[in-house]
PDB file of C-alpha atoms in Angstrom:
ATOM      1  CA  MET A  28     -18.551 -24.189  -5.679  1.00  0.00           C
ATOM      2  CA  ASN A  29     -17.555 -27.791  -5.474  1.00  0.00           C
ATOM      3  CA  GLY A  30     -19.262 -28.971  -8.630  1.00  0.00           C
ATOM      4  CA  ASN A  31     -16.103 -30.499 -10.051  1.00  0.00           C
ATOM      5  CA  PHE A  32     -15.332 -32.538  -6.935  1.00  0.00           C
ATOM      6  CA  SER A  33     -16.622 -35.858  -5.680  1.00  0.00           C
ATOM      7  CA  ASP A  34     -18.978 -36.088  -2.691  1.00  0.00           C
ATOM      8  CA  HIS A  35     -16.051 -37.099  -0.537  1.00  0.00           C
ATOM      9  CA  GLU A  36     -14.100 -34.012  -1.552  1.00  0.00           C
ATOM     10  CA  ALA A  37     -17.177 -31.819  -1.186  1.00  0.00           C
ATOM     11  CA  ARG A  38     -17.591 -33.021   2.412  1.00  0.00           C
ATOM     12  CA  PHE A  39     -13.948 -32.318   3.102  1.00  0.00           C
ATOM     13  CA  LEU A  40     -14.280 -28.812   1.675  1.00  0.00           C
ATOM     14  CA  GLU A  41     -17.374 -28.119   3.720  1.00  0.00           C
ATOM     15  CA  LYS A  42     -15.586 -29.276   6.848  1.00  0.00           C
ATOM     16  CA  ALA A  43     -12.621 -27.048   6.001  1.00  0.00           C
ATOM     17  CA  ARG A  44     -14.888 -24.069   5.344  1.00  0.00           C
ATOM     18  CA  LEU A  45     -16.644 -24.495   8.692  1.00  0.00           C
ATOM     19  CA  ALA A  46     -13.349 -24.827  10.521  1.00  0.00           C
ATOM     20  CA  LEU A  47     -11.897 -21.727   8.915  1.00  0.00           C
ATOM     21  CA  ARG A  48     -15.030 -19.664   9.542  1.00  0.00           C
ATOM     22  CA  ALA A  49     -15.174 -20.817  13.167  1.00  0.00           C
ATOM     23  CA  SER A  50     -11.586 -19.674  13.600  1.00  0.00           C
ATOM     24  CA  GLU A  51     -12.732 -16.096  12.903  1.00  0.00           C
ATOM     25  CA  ASP A  52     -14.632 -16.112  16.200  1.00  0.00           C
ATOM     26  CA  ARG A  53     -11.643 -17.245  18.229  1.00  0.00           C
ATOM     27  CA  LEU A  54      -9.369 -14.271  17.795  1.00  0.00           C
ATOM     28  CA  ASP A  55      -7.914 -12.806  20.981  1.00  0.00           C
ATOM     29  CA  ALA A  56      -9.071  -9.448  22.346  1.00  0.00           C
ATOM     30  CA  ALA A  57      -5.888  -7.582  21.422  1.00  0.00           C
ATOM     31  CA  THR A  58      -6.131  -8.667  17.790  1.00  0.00           C
ATOM     32  CA  LEU A  59      -9.808  -7.753  17.644  1.00  0.00           C
ATOM     33  CA  ALA A  60      -9.016  -4.309  19.069  1.00  0.00           C
ATOM     34  CA  ARG A  61      -6.340  -3.740  16.420  1.00  0.00           C
ATOM     35  CA  LEU A  62      -8.736  -4.819  13.687  1.00  0.00           C
ATOM     36  CA  ARG A  63     -11.459  -2.503  15.036  1.00  0.00           C
ATOM     37  CA  ASP A  64      -8.959   0.344  15.069  1.00  0.00           C
ATOM     38  CA  ALA A  65      -7.959  -0.415  11.479  1.00  0.00           C
ATOM     39  CA  ARG A  66     -11.607  -0.431  10.440  1.00  0.00           C
ATOM     40  CA  GLU A  67     -12.239   2.938  12.110  1.00  0.00           C
ATOM     41  CA  ARG A  68      -9.248   4.454  10.347  1.00  0.00           C
ATOM     42  CA  ALA A  69     -10.473   3.115   7.044  1.00  0.00           C
ATOM     43  CA  VAL A  70     -13.971   4.507   7.653  1.00  0.00           C
ATOM     44  CA  ASP A  71     -12.435   7.905   8.489  1.00  0.00           C
ATOM     45  CA  ALA A  72     -10.364   7.772   5.324  1.00  0.00           C
ATOM     46  CA  ALA A  73     -13.459   6.955   3.290  1.00  0.00           C
ATOM     47  CA  GLY A  74     -15.285   9.884   4.945  1.00  0.00           C
ATOM     48  CA  GLU A  75     -12.461  12.263   4.077  1.00  0.00           C
ATOM     49  CA  ARG A  76     -12.558  11.042   0.516  1.00  0.00           C
ATOM     50  CA  ALA A  77     -16.329  11.563   0.303  1.00  0.00           C
ATOM     51  CA  ALA A  78     -15.985  15.066   1.765  1.00  0.00           C
ATOM     52  CA  GLY A  79     -13.479  15.856  -0.912  1.00  0.00           C
ATOM     53  CA  VAL A  80     -15.726  15.070  -3.873  1.00  0.00           C
ATOM     54  CA  PHE A  81     -15.455  18.666  -5.094  1.00  0.00           C
ATOM     55  CA  ARG A  82     -11.804  19.070  -4.293  1.00  0.00           C
ATOM     56  CA  ILE A  83      -9.378  19.933  -7.042  1.00  0.00           C
ATOM     57  CA  PRO A  84      -8.050  16.725  -8.612  1.00  0.00           C
ATOM     58  CA  ASN A  85      -4.348  16.002  -8.146  1.00  0.00           C
ATOM     59  CA  TRP A  86      -3.603  16.223 -11.865  1.00  0.00           C
ATOM     60  CA  MET A  87      -5.169  19.681 -11.943  1.00  0.00           C
ATOM     61  CA  ARG A  88      -3.102  20.780  -8.941  1.00  0.00           C
ATOM     62  CA  ALA A  89       0.052  19.537 -10.611  1.00  0.00           C
ATOM     63  CA  GLY A  90      -0.900  21.367 -13.821  1.00  0.00           C
ATOM     64  CA  ALA A  91      -1.552  24.607 -11.944  1.00  0.00           C
ATOM     65  CA  PHE A  92       1.780  24.331 -10.157  1.00  0.00           C
ATOM     66  CA  ALA A  93       3.628  23.716 -13.421  1.00  0.00           C
ATOM     67  CA  THR A  94       1.874  26.675 -15.060  1.00  0.00           C
ATOM     68  CA  ALA A  95       2.710  28.949 -12.137  1.00  0.00           C
ATOM     69  CA  ALA A  96       6.345  27.829 -12.202  1.00  0.00           C
ATOM     70  CA  ALA A  97       6.550  28.468 -15.951  1.00  0.00           C
ATOM     71  CA  ALA A  98       4.984  31.925 -15.468  1.00  0.00           C
ATOM     72  CA  VAL A  99       7.542  32.827 -12.786  1.00  0.00           C
ATOM     73  CA  ILE A 100      10.413  31.733 -15.029  1.00  0.00           C
ATOM     74  CA  LEU A 101       9.027  33.704 -18.003  1.00  0.00           C
ATOM     75  CA  LEU A 102       8.534  36.782 -15.840  1.00  0.00           C
ATOM     76  CA  ALA A 103      12.044  36.458 -14.465  1.00  0.00           C
ATOM     77  CA  VAL A 104      13.511  36.210 -17.975  1.00  0.00           C
ATOM     78  CA  TRP A 105      11.391  39.079 -19.285  1.00  0.00           C
ATOM     79  CA  ALA A 106      12.168  41.349 -16.351  1.00  0.00           C
ATOM     80  CA  ASP A 107      15.872  40.475 -16.375  1.00  0.00           C
ATOM     81  CA  PRO A 108      17.721  43.507 -14.956  1.00  0.00           C
ATOM     82  CA  ALA A 109      20.443  42.987 -17.543  1.00  0.00           C
ATOM     83  CA  LYS A 110      18.003  44.034 -20.251  1.00  0.00           C
ATOM     84  CA  GLN A 111      16.804  47.160 -18.485  1.00  0.00           C
ATOM     85  CA  ASP A 112      18.094  50.616 -19.409  1.00  0.00           C
ATOM     86  CA  LEU A 113      21.645  51.032 -18.301  1.00  0.00           C
ATOM     87  CA  PRO A 114      22.567  53.892 -16.003  1.00  0.00           C
ATOM     88  CA  VAL A 115      24.940  55.178 -18.711  1.00  0.00           C
ATOM     89  CA  ARG A 116      23.971  56.595 -22.082  1.00  0.00           C
ATOM     90  CA  SER A 117      26.867  55.262 -24.210  1.00  0.00           C
ATOM     91  CA  PRO A 118      29.589  52.611 -23.932  1.00  0.00           C
ATOM     92  CA  ASP A 119      32.179  55.354 -23.513  1.00  0.00           C
ATOM     93  CA  GLU A 120      30.625  56.263 -20.219  1.00  0.00           C
ATOM     94  CA  PHE A 121      31.253  52.810 -18.790  1.00  0.00           C
ATOM     95  CA  GLU A 122      34.794  53.716 -18.003  1.00  0.00           C
ATOM     96  CA  ILE A 123      33.625  56.707 -16.040  1.00  0.00           C
ATOM     97  CA  VAL A 124      31.071  54.696 -14.142  1.00  0.00           C
ATOM     98  CA  LEU A 125      33.463  51.877 -13.393  1.00  0.00           C
ATOM     99  CA  TYR A 126      36.223  54.231 -12.301  1.00  0.00           C
ATOM    100  CA  ALA A 127      35.098  54.825  -8.755  1.00  0.00           C
ATOM    101  CA  ASP A 128      37.324  57.838  -8.075  1.00  0.00           C
ATOM    102  CA  ASN A 129      35.546  59.884 -10.725  1.00  0.00           C
ATOM    103  CA  MET A 130      32.037  59.118  -9.637  1.00  0.00           C
ATOM    104  CA  ASP A 131      31.590  62.415  -7.780  1.00  0.00           C
ATOM    105  CA  LEU A 132      32.863  64.313 -10.785  1.00  0.00           C
ATOM    106  CA  TYR A 133      30.504  62.472 -13.075  1.00  0.00           C
ATOM    107  CA  GLU A 134      27.525  63.069 -10.848  1.00  0.00           C
ATOM    108  CA  ASP A 135      28.323  66.809 -10.738  1.00  0.00           C
ATOM    109  CA  MET A 136      28.956  66.976 -14.464  1.00  0.00           C
ATOM    110  CA  ASP A 137      26.041  69.381 -15.022  1.00  0.00           C
ATOM    111  CA  PHE A 138      27.548  71.753 -12.532  1.00  0.00           C
ATOM    112  CA  TYR A 139      30.967  71.652 -14.197  1.00  0.00           C
ATOM    113  CA  GLU A 140      29.454  72.165 -17.658  1.00  0.00           C
ATOM    114  CA  TRP A 141      27.649  75.240 -16.355  1.00  0.00           C
ATOM    115  CA  LEU A 142      30.886  76.403 -14.783  1.00  0.00           C
ATOM    116  CA  VAL A 143      32.722  76.156 -18.136  1.00  0.00           C
ATOM    117  CA  GLU A 144      29.908  77.911 -20.003  1.00  0.00           C
ATOM    118  CA  ALA A 145      29.879  80.656 -17.424  1.00  0.00           C
ATOM    119  CA  GLY A 146      33.599  81.239 -18.075  1.00  0.00           C
ATOM    120  CA  ASN A 147      34.633  80.450 -14.569  1.00  0.00           C
ATOM    121  CA  GLY A 148      36.458  77.217 -15.400  1.00  0.00           C
ATOM    122  CA  GLY A 149      39.830  78.599 -14.363  1.00  0.00           C
ATOM    123  CA  SER A 150      38.763  79.998 -11.044  1.00  0.00           C
ATOM    124  CA  THR A 151      38.391  77.996  -7.851  1.00  0.00           C
ATOM    125  CA  ALA A 152      34.910  77.599  -6.530  1.00  0.00           C
TER     126      ALA A 152
ATOM    127  CA  MET B  21     -14.610  -9.078   6.749  1.00  0.00           C
ATOM    128  CA  GLU B  22     -11.462  -7.908   8.518  1.00  0.00           C
ATOM    129  CA  ARG B  23     -11.382 -11.036  10.706  1.00  0.00           C
ATOM    130  CA  ARG B  24     -11.357 -13.286   7.680  1.00  0.00           C
ATOM    131  CA  ALA B  25      -8.822 -11.059   5.959  1.00  0.00           C
ATOM    132  CA  PHE B  26      -6.612 -11.257   9.025  1.00  0.00           C
ATOM    133  CA  GLY B  27      -6.939 -15.049   9.072  1.00  0.00           C
ATOM    134  CA  MET B  28      -5.911 -15.260   5.414  1.00  0.00           C
ATOM    135  CA  ALA B  29      -3.009 -12.860   5.849  1.00  0.00           C
ATOM    136  CA  ARG B  30      -1.812 -14.707   8.931  1.00  0.00           C
ATOM    137  CA  LEU B  31      -1.901 -18.024   7.115  1.00  0.00           C
ATOM    138  CA  SER B  32       0.375 -16.605   4.453  1.00  0.00           C
ATOM    139  CA  CYS B  33       2.709 -14.599   6.704  1.00  0.00           C
ATOM    140  CA  GLY B  34       2.780 -16.735   9.814  1.00  0.00           C
ATOM    141  CA  SER B  35       3.197 -13.524  11.803  1.00  0.00           C
ATOM    142  CA  ARG B  36       0.392 -11.771  13.675  1.00  0.00           C
ATOM    143  CA  GLU B  37       1.998  -8.335  13.421  1.00  0.00           C
ATOM    144  CA  ASP B  38       2.677  -8.570   9.701  1.00  0.00           C
ATOM    145  CA  ALA B  39      -0.857  -9.848   9.115  1.00  0.00           C
ATOM    146  CA  LEU B  40      -2.349  -6.930  11.067  1.00  0.00           C
ATOM    147  CA  ASP B  41      -0.227  -4.461   9.098  1.00  0.00           C
ATOM    148  CA  ILE B  42      -1.329  -6.015   5.829  1.00  0.00           C
ATOM    149  CA  VAL B  43      -5.014  -5.906   6.782  1.00  0.00           C
ATOM    150  CA  GLN B  44      -4.782  -2.309   7.981  1.00  0.00           C
ATOM    151  CA  ASP B  45      -2.989  -1.244   4.812  1.00  0.00           C
ATOM    152  CA  THR B  46      -5.558  -3.088   2.702  1.00  0.00           C
ATOM    153  CA  MET B  47      -8.512  -1.455   4.453  1.00  0.00           C
ATOM    154  CA  LEU B  48      -7.045   2.039   4.147  1.00  0.00           C
ATOM    155  CA  HIS B  49      -6.164   1.533   0.506  1.00  0.00           C
ATOM    156  CA  PHE B  50      -9.601   0.133  -0.226  1.00  0.00           C
ATOM    157  CA  ALA B  51     -11.379   3.001   1.576  1.00  0.00           C
ATOM    158  CA  ARG B  52      -9.339   5.657  -0.204  1.00  0.00           C
ATOM    159  CA  LEU B  53      -9.650   4.239  -3.686  1.00  0.00           C
ATOM    160  CA  TYR B  54     -12.759   2.129  -3.930  1.00  0.00           C
ATOM    161  CA  ALA B  55     -15.272   3.248  -1.301  1.00  0.00           C
ATOM    162  CA  GLY B  56     -17.194   5.026  -4.044  1.00  0.00           C
ATOM    163  CA  ARG B  57     -17.537   1.900  -6.178  1.00  0.00           C
ATOM    164  CA  PRO B  58     -20.794  -0.120  -6.229  1.00  0.00           C
ATOM    165  CA  GLU B  59     -21.164  -2.255  -3.106  1.00  0.00           C
ATOM    166  CA  GLY B  60     -21.416  -5.450  -5.132  1.00  0.00           C
ATOM    167  CA  GLU B  61     -17.791  -5.007  -6.244  1.00  0.00           C
ATOM    168  CA  TRP B  62     -16.376  -4.411  -2.776  1.00  0.00           C
ATOM    169  CA  ASN B  63     -15.620  -8.003  -1.821  1.00  0.00           C
ATOM    170  CA  VAL B  64     -13.611  -8.813  -4.911  1.00  0.00           C
ATOM    171  CA  LEU B  65     -11.799  -5.457  -4.867  1.00  0.00           C
ATOM    172  CA  PHE B  66     -10.974  -5.825  -1.190  1.00  0.00           C
ATOM    173  CA  TYR B  67      -9.526  -9.301  -1.618  1.00  0.00           C
ATOM    174  CA  ARG B  68      -7.686  -8.212  -4.733  1.00  0.00           C
ATOM    175  CA  ILE B  69      -5.860  -5.588  -2.666  1.00  0.00           C
ATOM    176  CA  LEU B  70      -5.334  -8.009   0.211  1.00  0.00           C
ATOM    177  CA  HIS B  71      -3.799 -10.732  -1.917  1.00  0.00           C
ATOM    178  CA  SER B  72      -1.708  -8.227  -3.784  1.00  0.00           C
ATOM    179  CA  ARG B  73      -0.330  -7.005  -0.437  1.00  0.00           C
ATOM    180  CA  ILE B  74       0.274 -10.594   0.686  1.00  0.00           C
ATOM    181  CA  THR B  75       2.112 -11.337  -2.554  1.00  0.00           C
ATOM    182  CA  ASP B  76       4.269  -8.219  -2.055  1.00  0.00           C
ATOM    183  CA  TRP B  77       5.029  -9.315   1.495  1.00  0.00           C
ATOM    184  CA  TYR B  78       5.900 -12.782   0.266  1.00  0.00           C
ATOM    185  CA  ARG B  79       8.354 -11.401  -2.316  1.00  0.00           C
ATOM    186  CA  ARG B  80       9.990  -9.033   0.147  1.00  0.00           C
ATOM    187  CA  THR B  81      10.319 -11.789   2.713  1.00  0.00           C
ATOM    188  CA  ALA B  82      11.809 -14.182   0.163  1.00  0.00           C
ATOM    189  CA  VAL B  83      14.515 -11.640  -0.648  1.00  0.00           C
ATOM    190  CA  ARG B  84      15.148 -10.971   3.050  1.00  0.00           C
ATOM    191  CA  ARG B  85      15.370 -14.674   3.811  1.00  0.00           C
ATOM    192  CA  ARG B  86      17.841 -15.182   1.019  1.00  0.00           C
ATOM    193  CA  PHE B  87      19.913 -12.332   2.438  1.00  0.00           C
ATOM    194  CA  HIS B  88      19.819 -13.779   5.942  1.00  0.00           C
ATOM    195  CA  ASP B  89      20.642 -17.259   4.675  1.00  0.00           C
ATOM    196  CA  TRP B  90      23.682 -15.927   2.820  1.00  0.00           C
ATOM    197  CA  PHE B  91      25.006 -14.200   5.894  1.00  0.00           C
ATOM    198  CA  GLY B  92      23.853 -16.820   8.371  1.00  0.00           C
ATOM    199  CA  LYS B  93      21.764 -14.359  10.410  1.00  0.00           C
ATOM    200  CA  PRO B  94      18.625 -15.425  12.295  1.00  0.00           C
ATOM    201  CA  ARG B  95      15.449 -14.448  10.458  1.00  0.00           C
ATOM    202  CA  ASP B  96      13.275 -11.654  11.818  1.00  0.00           C
ATOM    203  CA  GLY B  97      10.097 -12.919  13.407  1.00  0.00           C
ATOM    204  CA  GLU B  98      10.994 -16.526  12.799  1.00  0.00           C
ATOM    205  CA  ASN B  99       8.589 -18.572  14.885  1.00  0.00           C
ATOM    206  CA  ASP B 100       7.873 -15.344  16.758  1.00  0.00           C
ATOM    207  CA  ASP B 101       4.351 -16.191  17.682  1.00  0.00           C
ATOM    208  CA  GLU B 102       2.730 -19.522  18.109  1.00  0.00           C
ATOM    209  CA  ASP B 103      -0.762 -20.087  16.832  1.00  0.00           C
ATOM    210  CA  PRO B 104      -3.169 -18.445  19.314  1.00  0.00           C
ATOM    211  CA  LEU B 105      -5.906 -20.788  18.152  1.00  0.00           C
ATOM    212  CA  ALA B 106      -4.126 -23.641  19.817  1.00  0.00           C
ATOM    213  CA  ARG B 107      -4.531 -21.914  23.184  1.00  0.00           C
ATOM    214  CA  VAL B 108      -8.180 -20.892  22.871  1.00  0.00           C
ATOM    215  CA  ALA B 109     -10.888 -23.146  24.219  1.00  0.00           C
ATOM    216  CA  ASP B 110     -13.501 -24.318  21.743  1.00  0.00           C
ATOM    217  CA  THR B 111     -16.849 -22.835  22.740  1.00  0.00           C
ATOM    218  CA  ILE B 112     -18.760 -23.972  19.691  1.00  0.00           C
ATOM    219  CA  SER B 113     -19.166 -27.653  20.373  1.00  0.00           C
ATOM    220  CA  PRO B 114     -20.928 -28.859  23.531  1.00  0.00           C
ATOM    221  CA  ASP B 115     -19.153 -32.210  23.216  1.00  0.00           C
ATOM    222  CA  PRO B 116     -15.569 -31.819  24.565  1.00  0.00           C
ATOM    223  CA  ALA B 117     -14.238 -34.706  22.483  1.00  0.00           C
ATOM    224  CA  GLU B 118     -15.771 -33.302  19.319  1.00  0.00           C
ATOM    225  CA  GLY B 119     -14.486 -29.863  20.243  1.00  0.00           C
ATOM    226  CA  VAL B 120     -10.959 -31.159  20.616  1.00  0.00           C
ATOM    227  CA  MET B 121     -11.203 -33.006  17.290  1.00  0.00           C
ATOM    228  CA  ARG B 122     -12.491 -29.889  15.563  1.00  0.00           C
ATOM    229  CA  GLN B 123      -9.768 -27.751  17.064  1.00  0.00           C
ATOM    230  CA  GLU B 124      -7.106 -30.256  16.087  1.00  0.00           C
ATOM    231  CA  PHE B 125      -8.490 -30.306  12.555  1.00  0.00           C
ATOM    232  CA  THR B 126      -8.455 -26.497  12.390  1.00  0.00           C
ATOM    233  CA  VAL B 127      -4.865 -26.305  13.588  1.00  0.00           C
ATOM    234  CA  ALA B 128      -3.793 -29.082  11.197  1.00  0.00           C
ATOM    235  CA  LEU B 129      -5.684 -27.462   8.316  1.00  0.00           C
ATOM    236  CA  GLN B 130      -4.078 -24.095   8.956  1.00  0.00           C
ATOM    237  CA  ALA B 131      -0.633 -25.658   9.197  1.00  0.00           C
ATOM    238  CA  ALA B 132      -1.203 -27.562   5.942  1.00  0.00           C
ATOM    239  CA  LEU B 133      -2.537 -24.424   4.241  1.00  0.00           C
ATOM    240  CA  ALA B 134       0.475 -22.429   5.391  1.00  0.00           C
ATOM    241  CA  ARG B 135       2.767 -24.947   3.699  1.00  0.00           C
ATOM    242  CA  LEU B 136       1.016 -24.714   0.321  1.00  0.00           C
ATOM    243  CA  PRO B 137       2.520 -22.618  -2.476  1.00  0.00           C
ATOM    244  CA  LEU B 138       1.161 -19.064  -2.241  1.00  0.00           C
ATOM    245  CA  ARG B 139      -1.050 -19.195  -5.341  1.00  0.00           C
ATOM    246  CA  GLN B 140      -2.624 -22.498  -4.299  1.00  0.00           C
ATOM    247  CA  GLN B 141      -3.177 -21.094  -0.845  1.00  0.00           C
ATOM    248  CA  GLN B 142      -4.837 -17.963  -2.241  1.00  0.00           C
ATOM    249  CA  ALA B 143      -7.059 -19.937  -4.585  1.00  0.00           C
ATOM    250  CA  PHE B 144      -8.149 -22.215  -1.762  1.00  0.00           C
ATOM    251  CA  VAL B 145      -8.945 -19.543   0.831  1.00  0.00           C
ATOM    252  CA  LEU B 146     -10.824 -17.389  -1.664  1.00  0.00           C
ATOM    253  CA  ARG B 147     -12.910 -20.275  -2.939  1.00  0.00           C
ATOM    254  CA  ALA B 148     -13.381 -22.436   0.136  1.00  0.00           C
ATOM    255  CA  TRP B 149     -13.235 -19.808   2.884  1.00  0.00           C
ATOM    256  CA  GLU B 150     -14.651 -16.687   1.264  1.00  0.00           C
ATOM    257  CA  GLY B 151     -16.946 -18.637  -1.067  1.00  0.00           C
ATOM    258  CA  PHE B 152     -15.946 -16.884  -4.306  1.00  0.00           C
ATOM    259  CA  ASP B 153     -16.705 -18.598  -7.606  1.00  0.00           C
ATOM    260  CA  THR B 154     -13.948 -19.162 -10.157  1.00  0.00           C
ATOM    261  CA  ALA B 155     -14.482 -15.826 -11.929  1.00  0.00           C
ATOM    262  CA  GLN B 156     -14.431 -13.812  -8.705  1.00  0.00           C
ATOM    263  CA  THR B 157     -11.341 -15.665  -7.510  1.00  0.00           C
ATOM    264  CA  ALA B 158      -9.613 -14.966 -10.817  1.00  0.00           C
ATOM    265  CA  ARG B 159     -10.362 -11.249 -10.476  1.00  0.00           C
ATOM    266  CA  ALA B 160      -9.160 -11.175  -6.892  1.00  0.00           C
ATOM    267  CA  MET B 161      -5.964 -13.026  -7.753  1.00  0.00           C
ATOM    268  CA  GLY B 162      -5.395 -11.165 -10.993  1.00  0.00           C
ATOM    269  CA  CYS B 163      -5.078 -14.297 -13.112  1.00  0.00           C
ATOM    270  CA  SER B 164      -7.138 -16.401 -15.534  1.00  0.00           C
ATOM    271  CA  GLU B 165     -10.007 -18.670 -14.507  1.00  0.00           C
ATOM    272  CA  GLY B 166      -8.110 -21.649 -15.861  1.00  0.00           C
ATOM    273  CA  SER B 167      -5.207 -20.815 -13.610  1.00  0.00           C
ATOM    274  CA  VAL B 168      -7.542 -20.580 -10.610  1.00  0.00           C
ATOM    275  CA  LYS B 169      -9.006 -23.991 -11.388  1.00  0.00           C
ATOM    276  CA  THR B 170      -5.545 -25.517 -11.577  1.00  0.00           C
ATOM    277  CA  HIS B 171      -4.332 -23.917  -8.328  1.00  0.00           C
ATOM    278  CA  TYR B 172      -7.538 -24.776  -6.487  1.00  0.00           C
ATOM    279  CA  SER B 173      -7.599 -28.383  -7.617  1.00  0.00           C
ATOM    280  CA  ARG B 174      -3.963 -28.888  -6.636  1.00  0.00           C
ATOM    281  CA  ALA B 175      -4.591 -27.252  -3.269  1.00  0.00           C
ATOM    282  CA  VAL B 176      -7.585 -29.469  -2.504  1.00  0.00           C
ATOM    283  CA  HIS B 177      -5.713 -32.633  -3.375  1.00  0.00           C
ATOM    284  CA  ALA B 178      -2.623 -31.584  -1.431  1.00  0.00           C
ATOM    285  CA  LEU B 179      -4.704 -30.774   1.653  1.00  0.00           C
ATOM    286  CA  GLN B 180      -6.633 -34.019   1.419  1.00  0.00           C
ATOM    287  CA  SER B 181      -3.458 -36.028   1.297  1.00  0.00           C
ATOM    288  CA  LYS B 182      -1.940 -34.108   4.216  1.00  0.00           C
ATOM    289  CA  LEU B 183      -5.079 -34.297   6.338  1.00  0.00           C
ATOM    290  CA  GLY B 184      -5.971 -37.878   5.591  1.00  0.00           C
ATOM    291  CA  GLU B 185      -6.500 -38.734   9.252  1.00  0.00           C
ATOM    292  CA  PHE B 186      -9.240 -36.107   9.509  1.00  0.00           C
ATOM    293  CA  GLN B 187     -11.166 -37.237   6.430  1.00  0.00           C
ATOM    294  CA  PRO B 188     -14.955 -37.207   6.941  1.00  0.00           C
TER     295      PRO B 188
END
């Protein structure tokens, strides 16, 4: 380690190393307790990691989420209610549908057609 | 390992609380990412994370200090905790005089180390304290071996000149 230094410097470095290593044994109890706690947390974290060897990797989770989101969007676009069959058969009927006062008449149209065919259109029901 | 890591972090930060946070963060990060790596790589990987965290702390603190200096505010944690080593009795040496000398040297060494530029400080503690060779130190510091040699040599000479009275 000290190959490039003179004997004098090597002795100084050895003295420094011993002093620094001795200082490790002089830590106060509160500091040691905090360090022990940190070590235990780290060991727990390592244990959790080891237990999760067969877990789904994060990149795979992200990919699955993106795929699911894309599928939902596609489904929503495909099943757009605007593209479903309209409740009217021709554009002319829009006016009837949108004109709220005539809705009852429109719904009973079959009845009125039968009434006309039966020749009773002029009589009151 | 965590005691030494704490000692190194405390030298750089000067604050017990910040040093403990750095060590805890380093240990958690190491356990989550590298616990599965071969045991022979652990030391270097651990110190790589530690010194990266210390460097981050150093940068953040430099910005904060600049901010406080601009606005004339007192710095957080400035001289917040004196060195606990100075208050602990030396139990290693049976000779009280030698014990006092050793303790004085340790305190002076730590003070001198704390005043070194960060990279010199890191090179010195990794080589002299942890016992890494140049290649391991370079990996831990994330720099070239030539750079480590330069930082280490400068650190040794700076410490020797500052601690002349304690020369062996």
